[in-house]
mmCIF file of C-alpha atoms and ligand atoms in Angstrom:
data_model
loop_
_atom_site.group_PDB
_atom_site.id
_atom_site.type_symbol
_atom_site.label_atom_id
_atom_site.label_comp_id
_atom_site.label_asym_id
_atom_site.label_seq_id
_atom_site.Cartn_x
_atom_site.Cartn_y
_atom_site.Cartn_z
ATOM 1 C CA MET A 338 0.000 0.000 0.000
ATOM 2 C CA LYS A 339 1.212 3.442 -0.896
ATOM 3 C CA THR A 340 -0.145 6.841 -0.011
ATOM 4 C CA LEU A 341 0.195 9.561 -2.630
ATOM 5 C CA LYS A 342 -0.604 13.198 -2.109
ATOM 6 C CA PHE A 343 -1.588 15.680 -4.802
ATOM 7 C CA LYS A 344 -2.536 19.316 -4.670
ATOM 8 C CA LEU A 345 -5.624 20.356 -6.597
ATOM 9 C CA TYR A 346 -5.510 23.338 -8.933
ATOM 10 C CA LYS A 347 -7.134 26.408 -7.526
ATOM 11 C CA HIS A 348 -10.503 26.782 -9.166
ATOM 12 C CA LYS A 349 -13.895 28.254 -8.430
ATOM 13 C CA ARG A 350 -15.291 24.772 -8.799
ATOM 14 C CA ASN A 351 -13.393 23.677 -5.710
ATOM 15 C CA ARG A 352 -16.112 25.277 -3.628
ATOM 16 C CA TYR A 353 -18.234 22.215 -4.300
ATOM 17 C CA LEU A 354 -15.617 20.032 -2.674
ATOM 18 C CA LYS A 355 -15.384 22.394 0.259
ATOM 19 C CA ARG A 356 -19.130 22.334 0.608
ATOM 20 C CA THR A 357 -18.971 18.551 0.556
ATOM 21 C CA ILE A 358 -16.442 18.600 3.378
ATOM 22 C CA ASN A 359 -18.756 20.895 5.331
ATOM 23 C CA ALA A 360 -21.647 18.542 4.721
ATOM 24 C CA ALA A 361 -19.469 15.654 5.925
ATOM 25 C CA GLY A 362 -18.786 17.660 9.085
ATOM 26 C CA VAL A 363 -22.512 18.211 9.636
ATOM 27 C CA ILE A 364 -23.183 14.505 9.187
ATOM 28 C CA TYR A 365 -20.354 13.667 11.555
ATOM 29 C CA ASN A 366 -21.828 15.881 14.250
ATOM 30 C CA HIS A 367 -25.271 14.437 13.657
ATOM 31 C CA CYS A 368 -23.837 10.949 14.185
ATOM 32 C CA ILE A 369 -22.164 11.978 17.419
ATOM 33 C CA ALA A 370 -25.456 13.458 18.643
ATOM 34 C CA LEU A 371 -27.267 10.239 17.732
ATOM 35 C CA HIS A 372 -24.707 8.155 19.579
ATOM 36 C CA ARG A 373 -25.157 10.218 22.697
ATOM 37 C CA ARG A 374 -28.934 10.273 22.522
ATOM 38 C CA TYR A 375 -29.043 6.521 21.972
ATOM 39 C CA TYR A 376 -26.828 5.968 24.972
ATOM 40 C CA ARG A 377 -28.966 8.221 27.132
ATOM 41 C CA MET A 378 -32.138 6.383 26.116
ATOM 42 C CA TRP A 379 -30.985 2.783 26.117
ATOM 43 C CA GLY A 380 -27.752 2.831 28.057
ATOM 44 C CA LYS A 381 -26.104 0.976 25.202
ATOM 45 C CA HIS A 382 -23.661 1.681 22.418
ATOM 46 C CA LEU A 383 -25.306 2.384 19.091
ATOM 47 C CA ASN A 384 -23.824 -0.138 16.712
ATOM 48 C CA CYS A 385 -22.239 0.903 13.465
ATOM 49 C CA ALA A 386 -24.543 -0.972 11.054
ATOM 50 C CA LYS A 387 -27.650 0.488 12.678
ATOM 51 C CA LEU A 388 -26.202 3.976 12.511
ATOM 52 C CA GLN A 389 -25.237 3.542 8.870
ATOM 53 C CA ALA A 390 -28.707 2.359 7.934
ATOM 54 C CA HIS A 391 -30.345 5.240 9.770
ATOM 55 C CA ILE A 392 -28.027 7.863 8.291
ATOM 56 C CA ALA A 393 -28.514 6.442 4.793
ATOM 57 C CA LYS A 394 -32.270 6.865 5.233
ATOM 58 C CA LEU A 395 -31.919 10.440 6.445
ATOM 59 C CA ARG A 396 -29.587 11.226 3.568
ATOM 60 C CA LYS A 397 -32.282 10.363 1.042
ATOM 61 C CA ARG A 398 -34.396 13.238 2.284
ATOM 62 C CA ASN A 399 -31.598 15.787 2.623
ATOM 63 C CA LEU A 400 -30.148 17.474 -0.466
ATOM 64 C CA PHE A 401 -27.212 19.002 1.392
ATOM 65 C CA TRP A 402 -26.209 15.633 2.790
ATOM 66 C CA GLN A 403 -26.387 14.121 -0.659
ATOM 67 C CA MET A 404 -23.320 16.140 -1.621
ATOM 68 C CA VAL A 405 -21.425 13.532 0.346
ATOM 69 C CA GLY A 406 -21.268 10.227 -1.515
ATOM 70 C CA SER A 407 -22.920 7.262 0.181
ATOM 71 C CA GLN A 408 -19.553 5.584 0.722
ATOM 72 C CA ALA A 409 -18.079 8.665 2.318
ATOM 73 C CA VAL A 410 -21.052 8.686 4.676
ATOM 74 C CA GLN A 411 -20.348 5.098 5.628
ATOM 75 C CA ASP A 412 -16.750 6.046 6.177
ATOM 76 C CA ILE A 413 -17.801 8.737 8.649
ATOM 77 C CA CYS A 414 -19.797 6.162 10.643
ATOM 78 C CA GLN A 415 -16.855 3.775 10.594
ATOM 79 C CA ARG A 416 -14.420 6.431 11.751
ATOM 80 C CA ILE A 417 -16.658 7.208 14.707
ATOM 81 C CA GLU A 418 -17.052 3.515 15.464
ATOM 82 C CA LYS A 419 -13.285 3.095 15.495
ATOM 83 C CA ALA A 420 -12.902 6.011 17.882
ATOM 84 C CA TYR A 421 -15.537 4.503 20.202
ATOM 85 C CA GLN A 422 -13.903 1.069 20.159
ATOM 86 C CA LEU A 423 -10.610 2.662 21.096
ATOM 87 C CA PHE A 424 -12.372 4.489 23.891
ATOM 88 C CA PHE A 425 -14.010 1.292 25.241
ATOM 89 C CA LYS A 426 -10.746 -0.555 25.188
ATOM 90 C CA HIS A 427 -8.506 2.082 26.650
ATOM 91 C CA HIS A 428 -10.602 4.585 28.575
ATOM 92 C CA LYS A 429 -8.634 3.742 31.698
ATOM 93 C CA GLN A 430 -5.525 5.084 30.007
ATOM 94 C CA GLY A 431 -7.318 8.351 29.407
ATOM 95 C CA VAL A 432 -8.673 7.856 25.883
ATOM 96 C CA LYS A 433 -11.770 10.036 25.404
ATOM 97 C CA PRO A 434 -14.840 9.214 23.322
ATOM 98 C CA PRO A 435 -15.177 11.087 20.020
ATOM 99 C CA GLY A 436 -16.770 14.522 20.341
ATOM 100 C CA PHE A 437 -18.338 17.244 18.224
ATOM 101 C CA LYS A 438 -16.170 19.093 15.704
ATOM 102 C CA LYS A 439 -16.489 22.546 14.235
ATOM 103 C CA VAL A 440 -17.774 22.179 10.699
ATOM 104 C CA LYS A 441 -15.467 24.950 9.476
ATOM 105 C CA LYS A 442 -12.527 22.971 10.780
ATOM 106 C CA TYR A 443 -13.712 19.603 9.541
ATOM 107 C CA LYS A 444 -11.011 18.428 7.204
ATOM 108 C CA SER A 445 -11.876 15.666 4.803
ATOM 109 C CA PHE A 446 -14.056 13.017 3.292
ATOM 110 C CA THR A 447 -13.012 9.619 1.972
ATOM 111 C CA LEU A 448 -14.358 7.597 -0.932
ATOM 112 C CA LYS A 449 -13.686 3.895 -1.419
ATOM 113 C CA GLN A 450 -14.504 2.191 -4.738
ATOM 114 C CA ALA A 451 -17.116 4.558 -6.091
ATOM 115 C CA GLY A 452 -17.808 8.253 -6.479
ATOM 116 C CA TYR A 453 -14.654 9.175 -8.364
ATOM 117 C CA LYS A 454 -12.891 8.395 -11.601
ATOM 118 C CA PHE A 455 -9.433 9.162 -12.945
ATOM 119 C CA LEU A 456 -9.797 10.521 -16.443
ATOM 120 C CA GLY A 457 -6.144 10.357 -17.442
ATOM 121 C CA GLY A 458 -3.624 13.153 -17.442
ATOM 122 C CA ASN A 459 -4.162 15.217 -14.365
ATOM 123 C CA ARG A 460 -7.939 15.105 -14.312
ATOM 124 C CA VAL A 461 -10.134 13.400 -11.788
ATOM 125 C CA LYS A 462 -13.883 13.280 -11.542
ATOM 126 C CA VAL A 463 -15.296 13.528 -8.036
ATOM 127 C CA GLY A 464 -19.070 13.366 -7.790
ATOM 128 C CA ASN A 465 -20.206 14.785 -11.112
ATOM 129 C CA ARG A 466 -17.510 17.410 -11.597
ATOM 130 C CA VAL A 467 -14.005 17.259 -13.011
ATOM 131 C CA TYR A 468 -11.035 18.655 -11.102
ATOM 132 C CA GLN A 469 -7.396 19.023 -12.018
ATOM 133 C CA TYR A 470 -4.393 18.349 -9.842
ATOM 134 C CA TRP A 471 -0.616 18.820 -9.916
ATOM 135 C CA ASN A 472 0.473 15.569 -11.387
ATOM 136 C CA SER A 473 3.630 15.156 -9.336
ATOM 137 C CA ARG A 474 3.912 11.399 -9.761
ATOM 138 C CA GLU A 475 2.265 8.477 -11.502
ATOM 139 C CA ILE A 476 -0.567 6.613 -9.827
ATOM 140 C CA GLU A 477 0.348 2.949 -10.304
ATOM 141 C CA GLY A 478 -1.651 0.027 -8.982
ATOM 142 C CA THR A 479 -5.244 -0.245 -7.785
ATOM 143 C CA VAL A 480 -6.709 2.760 -6.070
ATOM 144 C CA LYS A 481 -8.095 1.739 -2.686
ATOM 145 C CA THR A 482 -9.363 5.046 -1.341
ATOM 146 C CA LEU A 483 -9.477 8.666 -2.356
ATOM 147 C CA THR A 484 -9.597 11.389 0.255
ATOM 148 C CA ILE A 485 -10.208 15.062 -0.335
ATOM 149 C CA LYS A 486 -8.672 17.118 2.411
ATOM 150 C CA ARG A 487 -8.768 20.830 3.100
ATOM 151 C CA THR A 488 -5.754 22.560 4.626
ATOM 152 C CA ALA A 489 -5.812 25.501 7.007
ATOM 153 C CA LEU A 490 -4.980 27.787 4.086
ATOM 154 C CA GLY A 491 -8.102 26.609 2.310
ATOM 155 C CA GLU A 492 -6.249 24.618 -0.314
ATOM 156 C CA LEU A 493 -7.429 21.194 -1.304
ATOM 157 C CA LEU A 494 -5.361 18.046 -1.360
ATOM 158 C CA MET A 495 -6.210 14.737 -2.900
ATOM 159 C CA ILE A 496 -4.813 11.770 -1.024
ATOM 160 C CA VAL A 497 -4.807 8.496 -2.887
ATOM 161 C CA VAL A 498 -4.074 5.145 -1.311
ATOM 162 C CA VAL A 499 -2.982 2.577 -3.889
ATOM 163 C CA ASP A 500 -2.244 -1.099 -3.593
ATOM 164 C CA ASP A 501 0.753 -1.648 -5.834
ATOM 165 C CA GLY A 502 0.715 -5.379 -5.213
ATOM 166 C CA THR A 503 4.336 -5.554 -4.149
ATOM 167 C CA GLU A 504 5.084 -7.372 -0.971
ATOM 168 C CA PRO A 505 8.095 -5.677 0.558
ATOM 169 C CA GLU A 506 11.067 -7.982 0.345
ATOM 170 C CA ILE A 507 13.411 -7.662 3.256
ATOM 171 C CA ARG A 508 17.112 -7.745 2.684
ATOM 172 C CA SER A 509 19.438 -8.147 5.541
ATOM 173 C CA GLU A 510 22.531 -6.204 4.630
ATOM 174 C CA THR A 511 23.743 -4.870 7.906
ATOM 175 C CA GLY A 512 22.112 -7.552 10.052
ATOM 176 C CA ASN A 513 21.157 -4.805 12.429
ATOM 177 C CA ILE A 514 17.968 -4.407 14.343
ATOM 178 C CA ALA A 515 17.242 -1.396 16.521
ATOM 179 C CA GLY A 516 14.470 -0.031 18.717
ATOM 180 C CA PHE A 517 13.599 3.641 18.903
ATOM 181 C CA ASP A 518 11.860 5.767 21.452
ATOM 182 C CA PHE A 519 10.429 9.178 20.599
ATOM 183 C CA GLY A 520 11.037 11.989 23.035
ATOM 184 C CA LEU A 521 10.478 15.647 23.599
ATOM 185 C CA LYS A 522 13.996 16.938 24.032
ATOM 186 C CA THR A 523 15.711 14.157 22.159
ATOM 187 C CA PHE A 524 13.795 13.366 19.011
ATOM 188 C CA LEU A 525 14.821 9.713 18.936
ATOM 189 C CA THR A 526 16.737 7.508 21.315
ATOM 190 C CA CYS A 527 18.174 4.408 19.710
ATOM 191 C CA SER A 528 18.584 1.100 21.529
ATOM 192 C CA ASP A 529 22.319 1.176 20.782
ATOM 193 C CA GLY A 530 22.566 4.263 22.965
ATOM 194 C CA THR A 531 22.829 6.929 20.275
ATOM 195 C CA GLN A 532 20.537 9.917 20.431
ATOM 196 C CA ILE A 533 19.169 12.077 17.672
ATOM 197 C CA GLU A 534 18.466 15.610 18.794
ATOM 198 C CA SER A 535 15.732 17.759 17.298
ATOM 199 C CA PRO A 536 17.401 20.334 15.060
ATOM 200 C CA GLN A 537 17.630 23.934 16.137
ATOM 201 C CA PHE A 538 15.249 25.228 13.484
ATOM 202 C CA PHE A 539 12.406 23.480 15.261
ATOM 203 C CA LYS A 540 12.769 25.986 18.049
ATOM 204 C CA GLN A 541 13.294 28.974 15.784
ATOM 205 C CA GLY A 542 10.252 28.050 13.793
ATOM 206 C CA LEU A 543 8.234 27.724 16.965
ATOM 207 C CA SER A 544 9.096 31.214 18.122
ATOM 208 C CA ALA A 545 8.110 32.605 14.706
ATOM 209 C CA ILE A 546 4.815 30.815 15.115
ATOM 210 C CA GLN A 547 4.296 32.199 18.594
ATOM 211 C CA LYS A 548 4.913 35.700 17.277
ATOM 212 C CA ALA A 549 2.451 35.208 14.461
ATOM 213 C CA CYS A 550 -0.068 33.875 16.974
ATOM 214 C CA LYS A 551 0.223 36.990 19.079
ATOM 215 C CA LEU A 552 -0.223 39.218 16.046
ATOM 216 C CA LEU A 553 -3.340 37.317 15.154
ATOM 217 C CA SER A 554 -4.852 37.581 18.606
ATOM 218 C CA ARG A 555 -4.508 41.372 18.530
ATOM 219 C CA LYS A 556 -6.547 41.771 15.356
ATOM 220 C CA GLN A 557 -10.231 42.428 15.524
ATOM 221 C CA LYS A 558 -12.456 39.450 14.868
ATOM 222 C CA GLY A 559 -13.911 39.370 11.386
ATOM 223 C CA SER A 560 -11.556 42.070 10.077
ATOM 224 C CA LYS A 561 -9.553 41.836 6.884
ATOM 225 C CA ARG A 562 -6.308 42.215 8.828
ATOM 226 C CA ARG A 563 -7.212 39.309 10.992
ATOM 227 C CA GLU A 564 -7.627 37.148 7.924
ATOM 228 C CA GLN A 565 -4.221 38.364 6.726
ATOM 229 C CA ALA A 566 -2.670 37.537 10.075
ATOM 230 C CA ARG A 567 -4.272 34.119 10.028
ATOM 231 C CA LYS A 568 -2.800 33.406 6.616
ATOM 232 C CA HIS A 569 0.576 34.659 7.805
ATOM 233 C CA LEU A 570 0.408 32.217 10.695
ATOM 234 C CA CYS A 571 -0.517 29.397 8.375
ATOM 235 C CA ARG A 572 2.475 30.187 6.188
ATOM 236 C CA GLN A 573 4.780 30.102 9.184
ATOM 237 C CA TYR A 574 3.407 26.686 9.985
ATOM 238 C CA GLU A 575 3.988 25.608 6.433
ATOM 239 C CA LYS A 576 7.543 26.882 6.422
ATOM 240 C CA ILE A 577 8.535 24.942 9.504
ATOM 241 C CA ALA A 578 6.703 21.915 8.156
ATOM 242 C CA ASN A 579 8.804 22.044 4.995
ATOM 243 C CA GLN A 580 12.084 22.341 6.857
ATOM 244 C CA ARG A 581 11.056 19.522 9.087
ATOM 245 C CA ARG A 582 10.103 17.332 6.180
ATOM 246 C CA ASP A 583 13.539 17.819 4.594
ATOM 247 C CA TRP A 584 15.180 16.802 7.797
ATOM 248 C CA PHE A 585 12.911 13.765 8.132
ATOM 249 C CA TRP A 586 13.932 12.501 4.708
ATOM 250 C CA LYS A 587 17.606 12.803 5.533
ATOM 251 C CA LEU A 588 17.141 11.127 8.874
ATOM 252 C CA ALA A 589 15.105 8.300 7.355
ATOM 253 C CA HIS A 590 17.902 7.597 4.869
ATOM 254 C CA GLU A 591 20.526 7.715 7.566
ATOM 255 C CA LEU A 592 18.663 5.268 9.794
ATOM 256 C CA THR A 593 17.812 2.837 7.016
ATOM 257 C CA ASP A 594 21.471 2.829 5.989
ATOM 258 C CA ARG A 595 22.427 1.845 9.492
ATOM 259 C CA PHE A 596 19.716 -0.712 10.272
ATOM 260 C CA ASP A 597 17.708 -3.414 8.514
ATOM 261 C CA VAL A 598 14.866 -3.654 10.996
ATOM 262 C CA LEU A 599 13.629 -0.597 12.849
ATOM 263 C CA CYS A 600 11.190 -1.042 15.727
ATOM 264 C CA PHE A 601 8.852 1.632 17.062
ATOM 265 C CA GLU A 602 5.964 1.868 19.409
ATOM 266 C CA THR A 603 2.652 2.422 17.704
ATOM 267 C CA LEU A 604 2.078 6.101 18.147
ATOM 268 C CA ASN A 605 -0.560 7.263 20.529
ATOM 269 C CA LEU A 606 -0.566 10.878 19.476
ATOM 270 C CA LYS A 607 -3.568 11.914 21.540
ATOM 271 C CA GLY A 608 -2.105 10.330 24.657
ATOM 272 C CA MET A 609 1.269 11.921 24.053
ATOM 273 C CA GLN A 610 -0.408 15.249 23.578
ATOM 274 C CA ARG A 611 -2.114 14.994 26.927
ATOM 275 C CA LEU A 612 1.091 13.912 28.567
ATOM 276 C CA TRP A 613 3.359 16.487 27.034
ATOM 277 C CA GLY A 614 1.057 19.306 26.023
ATOM 278 C CA ARG A 615 0.453 20.795 22.626
ATOM 279 C CA LYS A 616 4.050 20.717 21.503
ATOM 280 C CA ILE A 617 3.680 17.214 20.199
ATOM 281 C CA SER A 618 1.914 18.196 17.008
ATOM 282 C CA ASP A 619 4.878 20.430 16.227
ATOM 283 C CA LEU A 620 7.175 17.443 16.410
ATOM 284 C CA ALA A 621 5.191 15.560 13.767
ATOM 285 C CA PHE A 622 6.237 12.045 14.763
ATOM 286 C CA GLY A 623 3.472 10.627 12.623
ATOM 287 C CA GLU A 624 4.835 12.299 9.528
ATOM 288 C CA PHE A 625 8.309 11.026 10.241
ATOM 289 C CA ILE A 626 7.007 7.481 10.523
ATOM 290 C CA GLN A 627 5.265 7.785 7.163
ATOM 291 C CA ILE A 628 8.438 9.012 5.495
ATOM 292 C CA LEU A 629 10.505 6.340 7.176
ATOM 293 C CA GLU A 630 8.141 3.591 6.016
ATOM 294 C CA TRP A 631 8.351 4.912 2.476
ATOM 295 C CA VAL A 632 12.141 4.996 2.483
ATOM 296 C CA ALA A 633 12.347 1.605 4.176
ATOM 297 C CA ARG A 634 10.176 0.028 1.508
ATOM 298 C CA LYS A 635 12.340 1.471 -1.249
ATOM 299 C CA LYS A 636 15.468 0.103 0.384
ATOM 300 C CA HIS A 637 13.894 -3.237 1.375
ATOM 301 C CA LYS A 638 14.170 -2.555 5.060
ATOM 302 C CA GLN A 639 11.515 -3.280 7.636
ATOM 303 C CA VAL A 640 9.720 -1.032 10.075
ATOM 304 C CA VAL A 641 8.049 -2.921 12.925
ATOM 305 C CA PHE A 642 5.485 -1.540 15.349
ATOM 306 C CA ILE A 643 4.860 -2.926 18.777
ATOM 307 C CA ASP A 644 1.650 -2.610 20.770
ATOM 308 C CA ARG A 645 1.276 0.866 22.090
ATOM 309 C CA TRP A 646 0.076 -0.371 25.484
ATOM 310 C CA TYR A 647 3.257 -2.258 26.117
ATOM 311 C CA PRO A 648 4.952 -0.624 29.149
ATOM 312 C CA SER A 649 8.261 0.080 27.426
ATOM 313 C CA SER A 650 9.452 2.663 29.963
ATOM 314 C CA LYS A 651 8.486 0.739 33.076
ATOM 315 C CA THR A 652 10.008 -2.569 32.091
ATOM 316 C CA CYS A 653 13.599 -3.377 32.892
ATOM 317 C CA SER A 654 15.306 -4.274 29.632
ATOM 318 C CA HIS A 655 17.779 -6.508 31.457
ATOM 319 C CA CYS A 656 15.508 -8.833 33.412
ATOM 320 C CA GLY A 657 11.937 -8.005 32.383
ATOM 321 C CA HIS A 658 10.864 -6.717 35.786
ATOM 322 C CA VAL A 659 7.922 -4.278 35.492
ATOM 323 C CA LEU A 660 7.658 -1.299 37.814
ATOM 324 C CA GLU A 661 4.302 -0.324 39.326
ATOM 325 C CA SER A 662 4.713 3.213 38.105
ATOM 326 C CA LEU A 663 7.380 5.511 36.807
ATOM 327 C CA ASP A 664 7.122 9.267 37.049
ATOM 328 C CA LEU A 665 7.689 11.218 33.846
ATOM 329 C CA LEU A 666 10.409 13.235 35.521
ATOM 330 C CA VAL A 667 12.529 10.234 36.440
ATOM 331 C CA ARG A 668 15.297 10.040 33.861
ATOM 332 C CA GLU A 669 17.075 7.058 35.368
ATOM 333 C CA TRP A 670 16.086 4.227 37.692
ATOM 334 C CA ARG A 671 17.604 1.221 39.368
ATOM 335 C CA CYS A 672 15.834 -2.088 38.816
ATOM 336 C CA PRO A 673 14.751 -3.553 42.184
ATOM 337 C CA SER A 674 15.086 -7.046 40.808
ATOM 338 C CA CYS A 675 18.438 -7.132 39.001
ATOM 339 C CA GLN A 676 19.942 -3.865 40.264
ATOM 340 C CA SER A 677 20.905 -2.599 36.842
ATOM 341 C CA VAL A 678 20.600 1.119 36.244
ATOM 342 C CA ASN A 679 18.321 2.049 33.365
ATOM 343 C CA GLY A 680 18.390 5.346 31.510
ATOM 344 C CA ARG A 681 14.746 6.073 30.814
ATOM 345 C CA ASP A 682 14.769 6.566 27.037
ATOM 346 C CA GLU A 683 17.501 4.097 26.243
ATOM 347 C CA ASN A 684 15.792 1.428 28.330
ATOM 348 C CA ALA A 685 12.524 2.046 26.495
ATOM 349 C CA ALA A 686 14.302 1.850 23.133
ATOM 350 C CA ARG A 687 15.927 -1.460 24.129
ATOM 351 C CA ASN A 688 12.563 -2.901 25.154
ATOM 352 C CA ILE A 689 11.027 -1.794 21.891
ATOM 353 C CA GLN A 690 13.843 -3.551 20.085
ATOM 354 C CA ILE A 691 13.368 -6.754 22.093
ATOM 355 C CA VAL A 692 9.613 -6.901 21.537
ATOM 356 C CA GLY A 693 9.981 -5.859 17.900
ATOM 357 C CA ALA A 694 12.528 -8.596 17.300
ATOM 358 C CA SER A 695 10.284 -11.227 18.870
ATOM 359 C CA THR A 696 7.229 -10.177 16.855
ATOM 360 C CA ILE A 697 9.035 -10.834 13.584
ATOM 361 C CA GLY A 698 10.597 -14.019 14.887
ATOM 362 C CA LEU A 699 14.083 -12.737 15.523
ATOM 363 C CA GLY A 700 15.747 -12.512 18.856
ATOM 364 C CA ASP A 701 14.928 -13.701 22.317
ATOM 365 C CA VAL A 702 11.249 -13.946 23.088
ATOM 366 C CA ARG A 703 11.673 -15.052 26.678
ATOM 367 C CA GLN A 704 12.964 -11.740 27.809
ATOM 368 C CA ALA A 705 9.929 -9.906 26.536
ATOM 369 C CA MET A 706 7.252 -12.313 27.768
ATOM 370 C CA PRO A 707 6.861 -11.309 31.412
ATOM 371 C CA ALA A 708 6.521 -7.706 30.372
ATOM 372 C CA ILE A 709 3.659 -8.434 28.007
ATOM 373 C CA SER A 710 1.610 -10.480 30.439
ATOM 374 C CA ALA A 711 1.986 -7.905 33.209
HETATM 375 ZN ZN1 LIG B 1698 16.081 -5.677 36.033
#
C-alpha cells in the first residue's frame, strides 16, 4: 500500500468540494449526537450498522447531505465507530470518546470504490464534476481510497491510497535491528545508545509561530487584517513543516542505511499530547514514521510496530521486571530485581527492540514475555 498526495488546482469549482467537506462535518456531528442520545435512552452503544442504515435513510431526504457520496457517509460512521472502540478498550488510560467538531474545521471526506474516476492526465472526476491536480507522480496500482482534504490555508489536497501489489522484500545487509523511542527533548533515542536531537530550526520556527499567533490575537475578529494575520500564521506553519520534512527525509535515509529492521511503538498521538502538552503536534512524529516507512520500503528494510500499550518505559530491559509506576520526571532508575541502572529513554528503546525482534521471529522472546503479560 502506498499513499500519494496531490494538490488540486485552484478553481472556483473547488467550492463544491469544500461544501462537501462541510456537509461531511454536519453529518459527523449528527452521528455523534445520535450516539449520545441513543446511549442516554438505552444505556447501550449504538452499533455501526444500525447507525449507517439510519443515516442512509436520512440522507435520502436531505439534499445538502447528498453532496457527500454514500460511501463517504459510511466512512464517517466507521471512523466514529473506530474512535468509540478505542475508547471502550482504553478509557482507563485516558482515551476520550469522540466529540463534536467545528464544521469549518472539519477536514476531509473519503471515498472507497465509487464516487470518483481518474480521467487520465491530471484530471479526476469527483461526484459529477471534473477537477485538475498537480500531477507530481504516476498513480500505479489499484486505487483503494481517495480522500479530499482541506488545509488551514483553504487549499485542497487529494490523497490516494494505492495497492501496488508488491510485498516488501526484506534484505538483511547490515544484520542490524534497533528499537527507537520518541522523546520531547531528544527526538529519537536508539537502543544502541545513540541519540538524535531535534534540530535547532524546530525551536526557531516555533518562536516565529508564537509571534504570528500573538499578532493574530490582537486583530479584531472578522476584520480583513485578521484574515491576513491568520494566513501569515498558516504560512509560518507551512515553512517549519517544509524544513522539518527535509530533515525527516535525511534522517530516514541515515537510519535505514544503518539498520535493517527498525522497531517503534505504535504512536498514541492523543495520549502523548495529553502527557506532554500541545508541543507534540509540532514534532510531527506521525509524519516522520510515514516518510521512514516509504524509504524503508524502497530500500527493502523493515519497520516494525509494537503494541502501544506495552509498558516500554516501566520494564527493565535486562531482566523483564515491570515497575508499578514511573514518574515522567525520572530520567534514570535502578531495577529492584536485578539492580541494573536504566536510563529512561535508552531502556525504552531497548525494550522496543526486544519486543519488535520477537514479533518478527528474531531474537529472544523469553525476555519480553513477562513484560507483556503484566
Ligand atoms: Zn532488572
